[in-house]
Amino acid sequence: LLIAAQAVPGLAASRIKDITAVQGVRDNQLVGYGLVIGLNATGDSLRNSPFTEQSARSMLQKMGVGVPTGAIRAKNMAAVVVTATLPPFIGTGARIDVTISSLGDASSLAGGTLVLTPLVAADGQAYAVAQGPVAVAGFKSEGNAESLTEGVPTSGRIPNGALIEREFTAEFNDIEQLSLQIRNPDFRTATLIADAINVFSKESYGGAIAMERDLRTVVIKRPTDVSATRLMAALGELEVEPD
């Protein structure tokens, strides 16, 4: 096997885009608090989860329905935490998946519908709103003598359940200096990547544009006559042999 590997040039070569990631181009986490309604008596018991009743009264009051404290006794709703991942450069109007997890003592979220829930990022701004029927993989069945639980019925998903309402405003093409983060940091790999980029840039742009900063990072200065998107599309296809 060693002889065969040595006999085939470039056998261990990898594209730069497969072994690095552009710094700053990353996902962002979103989280929100909401209510799932329409449950078949499997929701929160309001005595043990008073925040569920408070949330329901607040929602109804915003709709013009006045409900006194302690008037809600139904078990068809549950307080939940909604989480999602916001991909980079996603635009307003796009949809993403969301995950729903019970916050109270509900026994199952099967058959429930999530009410409109804002999803906020670490900066406190709402970037998406989630709503829709919850898909639950697990189930729970009870009888007089025995109960059976399969999977986790208190968590579920809503495919394409969140609508993007706000974009992150960073303009990628305006970045003058790009940084590549090596997924498996190594000093030699960093220098190989920088050398491969400089060989290409001298032929295409008339000069070297890359320099290794450390074992993890290669810094690239963007030529003024090419956008960052086109530059990274070209550099990502270059091949190197990681150490």
Coordinates of C-alpha atoms in Angstrom, one line a residue:
L1 CA 0.0 0.0 0.0
L2 CA 2.9 2.4 0.8
I3 CA 4.5 1.7 -2.6
A4 CA 1.1 2.2 -4.4
A5 CA 0.6 5.5 -2.6
Q6 CA 4.1 6.7 -3.5
A7 CA 3.6 5.7 -7.1
V8 CA 0.4 7.8 -7.6
P9 CA 1.2 11.5 -7.4
G10 CA -1.4 13.6 -5.6
L11 CA -3.1 10.6 -4.0
A12 CA -3.2 12.4 -0.6
A13 CA -4.0 15.8 -2.0
S14 CA -7.0 17.7 -0.7
R15 CA -8.7 20.8 -1.9
I16 CA -8.2 23.9 0.2
K17 CA -11.9 24.3 0.8
D18 CA -12.1 20.8 2.2
I19 CA -9.5 21.3 4.9
T20 CA -10.2 24.9 5.8
A21 CA -13.0 27.3 6.7
V22 CA -13.3 31.0 6.1
Q23 CA -13.2 32.8 9.4
G24 CA -16.4 34.7 10.1
V25 CA -18.5 32.5 7.7
R26 CA -20.3 30.4 10.3
D27 CA -23.7 29.5 11.6
N28 CA -25.5 31.4 14.4
Q29 CA -27.7 29.9 17.1
L30 CA -31.2 31.1 17.6
V31 CA -33.5 30.4 20.6
G32 CA -37.0 31.3 21.6
Y33 CA -39.7 30.6 24.2
G34 CA -43.2 29.6 23.0
L35 CA -46.4 27.7 23.5
V36 CA -47.5 24.4 21.9
I37 CA -51.3 24.1 21.8
G38 CA -53.8 21.5 20.7
L39 CA -52.4 18.6 22.8
N40 CA -54.7 15.7 23.7
A41 CA -54.5 16.2 27.5
T42 CA -50.8 15.6 27.5
G43 CA -49.7 19.2 28.2
D44 CA -48.3 20.9 31.3
S45 CA -50.2 20.7 34.6
L46 CA -50.6 24.3 35.4
R47 CA -50.1 23.8 39.1
N48 CA -46.5 22.5 38.5
S49 CA -45.8 24.8 35.5
P50 CA -47.2 28.3 36.4
F51 CA -45.3 29.9 33.6
T52 CA -47.4 28.1 31.1
E53 CA -50.6 29.7 32.4
Q54 CA -48.9 33.1 32.5
S55 CA -47.8 32.7 28.9
A56 CA -51.3 31.7 27.8
R57 CA -52.9 34.6 29.6
S58 CA -50.4 37.0 28.1
M59 CA -51.0 35.7 24.6
L60 CA -54.8 35.9 25.0
Q61 CA -54.6 39.5 26.4
K62 CA -52.6 40.6 23.3
M63 CA -55.5 39.2 21.3
G64 CA -58.0 41.2 23.3
V65 CA -59.3 38.4 25.5
G66 CA -59.1 39.1 29.2
V67 CA -58.4 36.0 31.4
P68 CA -58.2 36.3 35.2
T69 CA -55.4 34.5 37.1
G70 CA -56.2 30.9 37.8
A71 CA -59.0 30.7 35.3
I72 CA -57.2 28.4 32.8
R73 CA -57.4 24.7 33.8
A74 CA -56.8 23.0 30.4
K75 CA -54.0 20.5 29.8
N76 CA -53.9 21.0 26.1
M77 CA -50.8 23.3 26.0
A78 CA -47.2 23.2 26.9
A79 CA -44.4 25.7 27.4
V80 CA -41.5 24.9 25.1
V81 CA -38.0 26.2 24.1
V82 CA -37.5 26.5 20.4
T83 CA -34.0 26.3 18.9
A84 CA -32.6 26.7 15.4
T85 CA -29.4 27.3 13.4
L86 CA -29.2 30.3 11.2
P87 CA -26.9 29.6 8.2
P88 CA -24.5 32.3 6.9
F89 CA -25.7 34.6 4.2
I90 CA -29.3 33.4 4.3
G91 CA -31.8 35.9 3.1
T92 CA -35.1 37.3 4.3
G93 CA -38.0 35.1 3.5
A94 CA -36.0 31.8 3.6
R95 CA -37.0 29.0 5.9
I96 CA -35.1 26.9 8.3
D97 CA -35.9 23.9 10.5
V98 CA -36.6 24.3 14.2
T99 CA -36.4 22.0 17.2
I100 CA -39.0 22.0 19.9
S101 CA -38.3 20.9 23.5
S102 CA -40.8 20.8 26.4
L103 CA -40.0 23.1 29.4
G104 CA -42.6 21.9 31.8
D105 CA -44.1 18.5 32.8
A106 CA -45.9 17.7 29.6
S107 CA -46.0 14.0 28.8
S108 CA -46.1 14.4 25.0
L109 CA -46.0 17.1 22.3
A110 CA -47.6 14.8 19.7
G111 CA -50.4 16.5 17.7
G112 CA -49.5 20.0 19.0
T113 CA -49.0 23.2 17.1
L114 CA -46.4 25.8 17.9
V115 CA -47.8 29.4 18.2
L116 CA -45.9 32.2 16.6
T117 CA -42.5 32.4 18.4
P118 CA -39.7 35.0 17.8
L119 CA -36.2 33.5 17.7
V120 CA -33.4 35.7 18.9
A121 CA -29.6 35.5 18.6
A122 CA -26.9 36.3 21.1
D123 CA -27.2 40.0 20.3
G124 CA -30.8 40.0 21.5
Q125 CA -32.3 40.7 18.1
A126 CA -35.0 38.5 16.6
Y127 CA -33.9 37.1 13.3
A128 CA -36.7 34.6 12.6
V129 CA -40.2 33.6 13.7
A130 CA -41.4 30.0 14.1
Q131 CA -44.8 28.4 13.9
G132 CA -46.5 25.2 12.7
P133 CA -47.4 21.6 13.6
V134 CA -44.8 19.7 15.7
A135 CA -43.6 16.4 14.3
V136 CA -42.7 14.0 17.2
A137 CA -40.9 10.7 16.6
G138 CA -41.5 9.2 20.1
F139 CA -44.8 8.2 21.7
K140 CA -46.1 7.3 25.2
S141 CA -49.0 4.8 25.9
E142 CA -50.5 4.1 29.3
G143 CA -52.9 1.5 30.6
N144 CA -54.2 0.4 33.9
A145 CA -51.3 -2.0 34.5
E146 CA -48.4 -0.7 32.4
S147 CA -47.1 2.2 30.5
L148 CA -44.9 2.2 27.3
T149 CA -42.6 5.0 26.1
E150 CA -40.8 4.8 22.8
G151 CA -38.3 7.6 21.9
V152 CA -38.7 11.1 23.4
P153 CA -42.3 12.4 23.0
T154 CA -41.5 15.7 24.7
S155 CA -39.3 17.0 21.9
G156 CA -39.9 17.3 18.1
R157 CA -39.2 19.3 15.0
I158 CA -40.9 21.5 12.5
P159 CA -39.3 21.2 9.1
N160 CA -39.0 24.6 7.5
G161 CA -40.9 25.9 10.5
A162 CA -39.1 29.2 10.9
L163 CA -39.3 32.2 8.5
I164 CA -36.2 34.5 8.3
E165 CA -37.2 38.1 9.1
R166 CA -33.8 39.7 9.4
E167 CA -30.4 39.3 7.8
F168 CA -27.0 39.6 9.2
T169 CA -25.7 42.7 7.4
A170 CA -22.0 41.8 6.9
E171 CA -21.0 42.2 3.3
F172 CA -18.6 39.4 2.4
N173 CA -17.4 40.9 -0.9
D174 CA -16.2 44.1 0.9
I175 CA -13.8 42.2 3.2
E176 CA -10.2 43.2 2.3
Q177 CA -8.4 40.6 4.4
L178 CA -9.6 37.0 4.6
S179 CA -8.5 34.4 7.1
L180 CA -8.6 30.6 6.5
Q181 CA -9.0 28.4 9.6
I182 CA -7.3 25.0 9.2
R183 CA -9.6 22.3 10.5
N184 CA -6.6 20.1 11.7
P185 CA -4.0 22.8 12.7
D186 CA -0.5 22.1 11.7
F187 CA 2.5 24.4 11.0
R188 CA 3.6 22.6 7.8
T189 CA 0.0 22.4 6.4
A190 CA -0.3 26.2 7.0
T191 CA 2.8 26.9 5.0
L192 CA 1.8 24.5 2.2
I193 CA -1.6 26.2 1.9
A194 CA 0.1 29.7 1.8
D195 CA 2.6 28.5 -0.8
A196 CA -0.1 27.0 -3.1
I197 CA -2.2 30.2 -2.9
N198 CA 0.9 32.3 -3.7
V199 CA 1.8 30.2 -6.7
F200 CA -1.7 30.7 -8.1
S201 CA -1.9 34.4 -7.2
K202 CA 1.4 35.3 -8.9
E203 CA 0.1 33.8 -12.1
S204 CA -3.4 35.2 -11.8
Y205 CA -3.0 38.5 -9.9
G206 CA 0.7 39.3 -10.3
G207 CA 1.8 38.9 -6.7
A208 CA 1.7 36.9 -3.5
I209 CA -1.4 37.4 -1.4
A210 CA -1.2 34.7 1.4
M211 CA 0.9 34.4 4.5
E212 CA 0.7 31.9 7.3
R213 CA -0.1 33.5 10.7
D214 CA 0.3 30.4 12.8
L215 CA -0.4 26.7 12.7
R216 CA -4.2 27.4 12.5
T217 CA -4.5 30.5 10.3
V218 CA -3.6 31.6 6.8
V219 CA -4.2 35.3 6.0
I220 CA -5.2 36.3 2.5
K221 CA -5.1 39.9 1.2
R222 CA -7.8 40.3 -1.4
P223 CA -6.7 41.8 -4.7
T224 CA -8.7 45.0 -5.5
D225 CA -9.9 43.8 -8.9
V226 CA -11.6 40.6 -7.7
S227 CA -14.5 40.0 -5.3
A228 CA -14.0 37.9 -2.2
T229 CA -16.6 35.4 -3.5
R230 CA -14.7 34.8 -6.8
L231 CA -11.4 34.7 -5.0
M232 CA -12.5 32.0 -2.5
A233 CA -14.1 30.1 -5.3
A234 CA -10.8 29.9 -7.2
L235 CA -8.6 29.3 -4.1
G236 CA -10.9 26.6 -2.7
E237 CA -10.1 24.4 -5.7
L238 CA -6.4 24.5 -5.2
E239 CA -4.9 21.2 -4.0
V240 CA -2.3 20.6 -1.2
E241 CA -1.1 17.6 0.6
P242 CA -1.7 18.1 4.3
D243 CA 1.1 17.0 6.6

